[in-house]
Short mmCIF file of C-alpha atoms in Angstrom, two decimals:
data_model
loop_
_atom_site.label_atom_id
_atom_site.label_comp_id
_atom_site.label_asym_id
_atom_site.label_seq_id
_atom_site.Cartn_x
_atom_site.Cartn_y
_atom_site.Cartn_z
CA MET A 1 -17.94 -57.64 -170.65
CA LEU A 2 -18.38 -57.05 -166.94
CA TRP A 3 -20.59 -54.13 -165.98
CA ILE A 4 -20.54 -52.90 -162.38
CA GLN A 5 -23.90 -51.17 -162.23
CA VAL A 6 -24.64 -48.52 -159.63
CA ALA A 7 -27.44 -46.19 -158.64
CA PHE A 8 -27.34 -43.45 -156.04
CA VAL A 9 -28.86 -40.20 -154.85
CA ALA A 10 -26.69 -37.08 -155.05
CA ALA A 11 -27.53 -34.05 -152.89
CA VAL A 12 -25.81 -30.80 -153.86
CA ALA A 13 -25.27 -27.91 -151.44
CA ALA A 14 -24.55 -24.30 -152.34
CA ALA A 15 -24.01 -21.05 -150.48
CA ALA A 16 -27.46 -19.76 -151.38
CA PRO A 17 -31.01 -20.14 -150.05
CA ALA A 18 -32.72 -23.40 -150.96
CA PRO A 19 -34.74 -22.73 -154.13
CA ALA A 20 -38.40 -23.49 -154.72
CA GLU A 21 -38.39 -25.79 -157.75
CA LYS A 22 -41.12 -25.92 -160.34
CA ARG A 23 -43.23 -29.04 -160.13
CA TRP A 24 -44.50 -30.90 -163.16
CA GLY A 25 -48.08 -29.98 -164.06
CA GLY A 26 -49.10 -33.34 -165.54
CA ASP A 27 -52.35 -34.87 -164.33
CA HIS A 28 -51.66 -38.58 -164.76
CA GLY A 29 -49.81 -41.15 -162.76
CA GLY A 30 -48.12 -43.00 -165.61
CA HIS A 31 -44.61 -42.76 -164.28
CA TRP A 32 -41.81 -45.26 -164.52
CA TRP A 33 -42.42 -46.80 -161.10
CA ALA A 34 -46.12 -47.35 -161.93
CA THR A 35 -45.87 -48.60 -165.51
CA PRO A 36 -43.28 -51.40 -165.86
CA SER A 37 -44.21 -51.98 -169.49
CA GLN A 38 -42.67 -48.64 -170.41
CA THR A 39 -39.37 -49.08 -168.64
CA SER A 40 -37.77 -51.15 -171.37
CA ASP A 41 -37.90 -48.10 -173.63
CA TYR A 42 -37.18 -45.28 -171.22
CA ILE A 43 -37.33 -44.25 -167.61
CA ASP A 44 -39.31 -41.17 -166.60
CA PHE A 45 -37.58 -40.13 -163.41
CA GLY A 46 -40.54 -38.20 -162.10
CA LYS A 47 -39.97 -34.86 -163.81
CA ARG A 48 -40.41 -33.08 -160.49
CA TRP A 49 -43.48 -35.24 -159.88
CA ARG A 50 -45.93 -34.92 -157.07
CA SER A 51 -49.67 -35.55 -157.28
CA ARG A 52 -52.48 -33.89 -159.17
CA ASP A 53 -53.61 -32.44 -155.85
CA ALA A 54 -50.53 -30.24 -155.63
CA VAL A 55 -51.82 -26.86 -156.70
CA ASN A 56 -49.09 -24.46 -155.63
CA GLY A 57 -46.81 -25.50 -158.49
CA VAL A 58 -43.52 -25.54 -156.58
CA CYS A 59 -41.74 -27.60 -153.96
CA ASP A 60 -39.68 -26.27 -151.08
CA LEU A 61 -36.24 -27.90 -150.90
CA SER A 62 -35.76 -26.65 -147.36
CA LYS A 63 -38.23 -29.39 -146.33
CA ALA A 64 -36.02 -32.19 -147.66
CA GLN A 65 -34.29 -34.33 -145.03
CA MET A 66 -30.92 -35.93 -145.75
CA PRO A 67 -30.84 -39.73 -145.28
CA VAL A 68 -28.58 -40.81 -142.42
CA ALA A 69 -26.02 -43.60 -142.78
CA PRO A 70 -25.42 -46.10 -139.93
CA THR A 71 -22.27 -44.10 -139.24
CA PRO A 72 -23.49 -40.59 -140.06
CA LEU A 73 -21.58 -38.40 -142.47
CA PRO A 74 -20.64 -34.90 -141.29
CA SER A 75 -23.35 -32.27 -141.62
CA PRO A 76 -23.17 -29.63 -144.35
CA ALA A 77 -20.95 -26.68 -143.55
CA ALA A 78 -22.55 -23.64 -141.95
CA GLY A 79 -24.17 -21.29 -144.42
CA LEU A 80 -24.87 -23.91 -147.10
CA SER A 81 -28.33 -24.86 -148.34
CA LEU A 82 -29.59 -27.79 -150.38
CA SER A 83 -29.66 -26.74 -154.01
CA HIS A 84 -30.45 -29.90 -156.00
CA VAL A 85 -31.16 -33.62 -155.56
CA ALA A 86 -30.47 -36.05 -158.39
CA LEU A 87 -30.80 -39.78 -158.96
CA GLY A 88 -27.65 -41.13 -160.58
CA ARG A 89 -27.67 -44.24 -162.78
CA GLY A 90 -24.51 -45.61 -164.34
CA THR A 91 -21.39 -47.67 -163.69
CA GLN A 92 -18.38 -47.81 -161.39
CA ASN A 93 -15.02 -48.21 -163.16
CA TYR A 94 -12.13 -50.43 -162.02
CA THR A 95 -8.69 -51.59 -163.16
CA CYS A 96 -6.83 -54.85 -162.55
CA ASP A 97 -3.21 -55.98 -162.41
CA LEU A 98 -3.27 -58.86 -164.89
CA SER A 99 0.04 -60.21 -163.58
CA ASN A 100 -1.57 -61.06 -160.24
CA SER A 101 -4.86 -62.95 -160.21
CA THR A 102 -5.22 -62.38 -156.46
CA ALA A 103 -4.90 -58.61 -156.80
CA ILE A 104 -7.86 -56.52 -155.68
CA PRO A 105 -9.63 -54.38 -158.32
CA VAL A 106 -8.73 -50.70 -157.98
CA ALA A 107 -11.38 -48.00 -158.30
CA ALA A 108 -10.95 -45.83 -161.40
CA GLY A 109 -13.84 -43.40 -161.26
CA ALA A 110 -17.46 -43.64 -162.32
CA LEU A 111 -19.84 -42.56 -165.05
CA ALA A 112 -23.50 -41.74 -164.44
CA THR A 113 -26.42 -39.81 -165.82
CA LEU A 114 -28.23 -37.64 -163.28
CA PHE A 115 -32.00 -37.17 -163.11
CA ASN A 116 -33.80 -34.46 -161.18
CA VAL A 117 -35.63 -35.81 -158.12
CA SER A 118 -35.49 -32.62 -156.06
CA CYS A 119 -39.24 -32.38 -155.53
CA ILE A 120 -39.47 -36.06 -154.66
CA ALA A 121 -36.87 -35.41 -151.95
CA ALA A 122 -38.90 -32.49 -150.65
CA ASP A 123 -42.36 -34.05 -150.85
CA LEU A 124 -41.99 -37.85 -150.89
CA PRO A 125 -38.96 -38.93 -148.83
CA ASP A 126 -40.22 -42.52 -148.53
CA LEU A 127 -40.24 -42.80 -152.32
CA LEU A 128 -36.78 -41.24 -152.56
CA SER A 129 -35.34 -44.04 -150.41
CA LYS A 130 -36.66 -46.65 -152.88
CA LEU A 131 -35.49 -45.05 -156.12
CA SER A 132 -31.89 -46.31 -156.20
CA PRO A 133 -32.63 -50.06 -155.97
CA ILE A 134 -35.49 -49.72 -158.45
CA ALA A 135 -33.34 -47.79 -160.93
CA LEU A 136 -30.52 -50.33 -160.57
CA ASP A 137 -32.76 -53.12 -161.87
CA LEU A 138 -33.71 -51.14 -164.97
CA PRO A 139 -31.59 -50.56 -168.10
CA VAL A 140 -29.34 -47.52 -168.18
CA PRO A 141 -31.58 -45.09 -170.09
CA ALA A 142 -30.44 -43.43 -173.28
CA SER A 143 -30.60 -39.68 -172.74
CA SER A 144 -29.97 -38.34 -176.25
CA ASP A 145 -33.58 -38.49 -177.48
CA LYS A 146 -34.95 -34.98 -176.95
CA SER A 147 -38.54 -36.21 -177.27
CA SER A 148 -38.28 -38.66 -174.38
CA PRO A 149 -39.20 -38.01 -170.75
CA VAL A 150 -35.66 -39.06 -169.83
CA TYR A 151 -34.15 -36.13 -171.69
CA ASN A 152 -36.56 -33.65 -170.13
CA SER A 153 -35.86 -34.99 -166.64
CA MET A 154 -32.07 -35.10 -166.97
CA SER A 155 -30.12 -32.97 -164.51
CA GLY A 156 -26.73 -33.62 -166.08
CA ARG A 157 -23.80 -36.02 -165.88
CA HIS A 158 -21.28 -37.25 -163.35
CA TYR A 159 -17.81 -38.47 -164.29
CA PHE A 160 -14.17 -38.28 -163.20
CA THR A 161 -11.57 -35.95 -164.72
CA ASP A 162 -8.75 -37.85 -162.97
CA LEU A 163 -8.51 -40.65 -160.41
CA THR A 164 -9.45 -38.40 -157.48
CA THR A 165 -11.61 -35.68 -159.05
CA ALA A 166 -15.35 -36.25 -159.30
CA PHE A 167 -17.03 -33.84 -161.71
CA PHE A 168 -20.72 -32.96 -161.63
CA ASN A 169 -22.00 -31.13 -164.71
CA LEU A 170 -25.57 -29.89 -164.33
CA ASP A 171 -25.46 -27.72 -167.46
CA THR A 172 -27.56 -29.12 -170.31
CA GLU A 173 -29.37 -27.62 -173.30
CA LEU A 174 -32.52 -27.38 -171.18
CA HIS A 175 -30.78 -25.55 -168.33
CA PRO A 176 -27.39 -24.21 -169.48
CA SER A 177 -26.62 -22.34 -166.26
CA TRP A 178 -27.39 -24.75 -163.42
CA GLY A 179 -23.69 -25.05 -162.72
CA GLN A 180 -20.86 -27.56 -162.54
CA GLY A 181 -17.88 -28.30 -160.37
CA SER A 182 -14.97 -30.52 -159.36
CA PHE A 183 -15.08 -32.36 -156.04
CA LYS A 184 -12.86 -34.57 -153.90
CA LYS A 185 -13.84 -37.20 -151.34
CA ALA A 186 -13.87 -35.85 -147.80
CA ASN A 187 -15.70 -38.54 -145.82
CA ALA A 188 -17.07 -42.05 -146.38
CA SER A 189 -19.54 -44.23 -144.52
CA ALA A 190 -20.45 -47.85 -145.19
CA ALA A 191 -23.86 -48.33 -146.77
CA PRO A 192 -26.57 -49.90 -144.58
CA ALA A 193 -26.27 -53.66 -144.18
CA ASP A 194 -29.56 -54.21 -146.02
CA ALA A 195 -28.62 -52.04 -149.02
CA THR A 196 -29.13 -53.59 -152.45
CA LYS A 197 -25.92 -55.44 -153.40
CA GLY A 198 -26.43 -55.49 -157.15
CA GLN A 199 -28.94 -55.89 -159.95
CA PHE A 200 -31.86 -58.12 -159.01
CA GLY A 201 -30.34 -58.64 -155.57
CA LYS A 202 -27.19 -60.30 -156.93
CA GLY A 203 -23.82 -58.61 -156.75
CA GLU A 204 -20.66 -57.98 -154.78
CA GLY A 205 -22.01 -55.27 -152.52
CA THR A 206 -22.84 -51.60 -152.30
CA VAL A 207 -20.43 -48.68 -152.58
CA PRO A 208 -20.16 -46.39 -149.53
CA TRP A 209 -22.03 -43.19 -148.94
CA LEU A 210 -19.80 -40.16 -149.42
CA LYS A 211 -19.41 -36.50 -148.64
CA LEU A 212 -17.40 -34.59 -151.24
CA ASN A 213 -16.01 -31.07 -150.98
CA ALA A 214 -15.39 -28.62 -153.80
CA LYS A 215 -11.81 -28.67 -155.09
CA MET A 216 -11.95 -25.09 -156.35
CA GLY A 217 -13.45 -23.65 -153.17
CA ALA A 218 -15.22 -20.35 -153.73
CA LEU A 219 -14.84 -20.70 -157.51
CA ASN A 220 -17.36 -23.56 -157.50
CA GLN A 221 -21.05 -22.74 -157.71
CA TYR A 222 -21.63 -25.77 -155.49
CA GLN A 223 -19.59 -26.42 -152.36
CA GLU A 224 -20.54 -29.93 -151.23
CA VAL A 225 -22.04 -33.09 -152.71
CA TYR A 226 -23.40 -36.07 -150.78
CA ARG A 227 -23.65 -39.50 -152.42
CA LEU A 228 -26.43 -41.30 -150.57
CA ASN A 229 -28.82 -44.26 -150.87
CA THR A 230 -26.31 -46.21 -152.96
CA ALA A 231 -27.22 -49.51 -154.61
CA GLY A 232 -24.61 -51.88 -156.07
CA GLY A 233 -21.28 -50.80 -157.54
CA GLN A 234 -18.75 -53.02 -155.74
CA PRO A 235 -16.34 -55.13 -157.87
CA PRO A 236 -15.46 -58.83 -157.49
CA LYS A 237 -13.12 -59.65 -154.61
CA THR A 238 -10.11 -60.38 -156.83
CA CYS A 239 -8.94 -59.77 -160.40
CA LYS A 240 -9.05 -63.45 -161.35
CA GLY A 241 -10.51 -63.79 -164.83
CA LEU A 242 -11.08 -60.06 -165.22
CA PRO A 243 -9.77 -57.68 -167.93
CA ALA A 244 -7.29 -54.88 -167.27
CA SER A 245 -10.14 -52.40 -167.00
CA PHE A 246 -13.87 -52.81 -166.64
CA GLU A 247 -16.97 -50.91 -165.62
#
């Protein structure tokens, strides 16, 4: 089976002041980027990590700076504030016309698990820029084990409800009222030329950076989503030798 792996950072904007998120109070540095031996079992996506020297217990999302693509995406609409930053890890989905081996694979949505990296975005922007390619090289973590750091760090899930509707669901058992919403693509920008093309540096290329707008307008808790710092996700150039659908 062909798996088109992808990792990305999603920034969510809402019509509310940027919140001060709680920071993890742990006093050790044994996180997934520092302990490779643990990554085969699970990935601890920081759990709002900073350092043991951080004593105020919260991080200020208003300090986070949005990464800029070579061709910049439009700025957030007036009156919106950053509400959440998540690292997405999953797959891009595609379909193929089996009657034509030279046909180009057609995008058919995506499926990803989202992990909270809001405080990393606020406090450690240099680390944020490295998370997507690192996550891409690691297995897609299982998120059903409630005792694992993965479960406790999970923001929610991203999937498509139809071919053009991206859905972000940030409601989980740990935080049942973070919100959810349907979004449509508004703008796209090619990923940087040096972006990671696939797992372990091998792949067909990197999916674009995106700005998405809420489909339900004022009914959505969140108004805009940016897909940034993408790594991997592009399909083969043609459908030759591929199944009718793959991810």
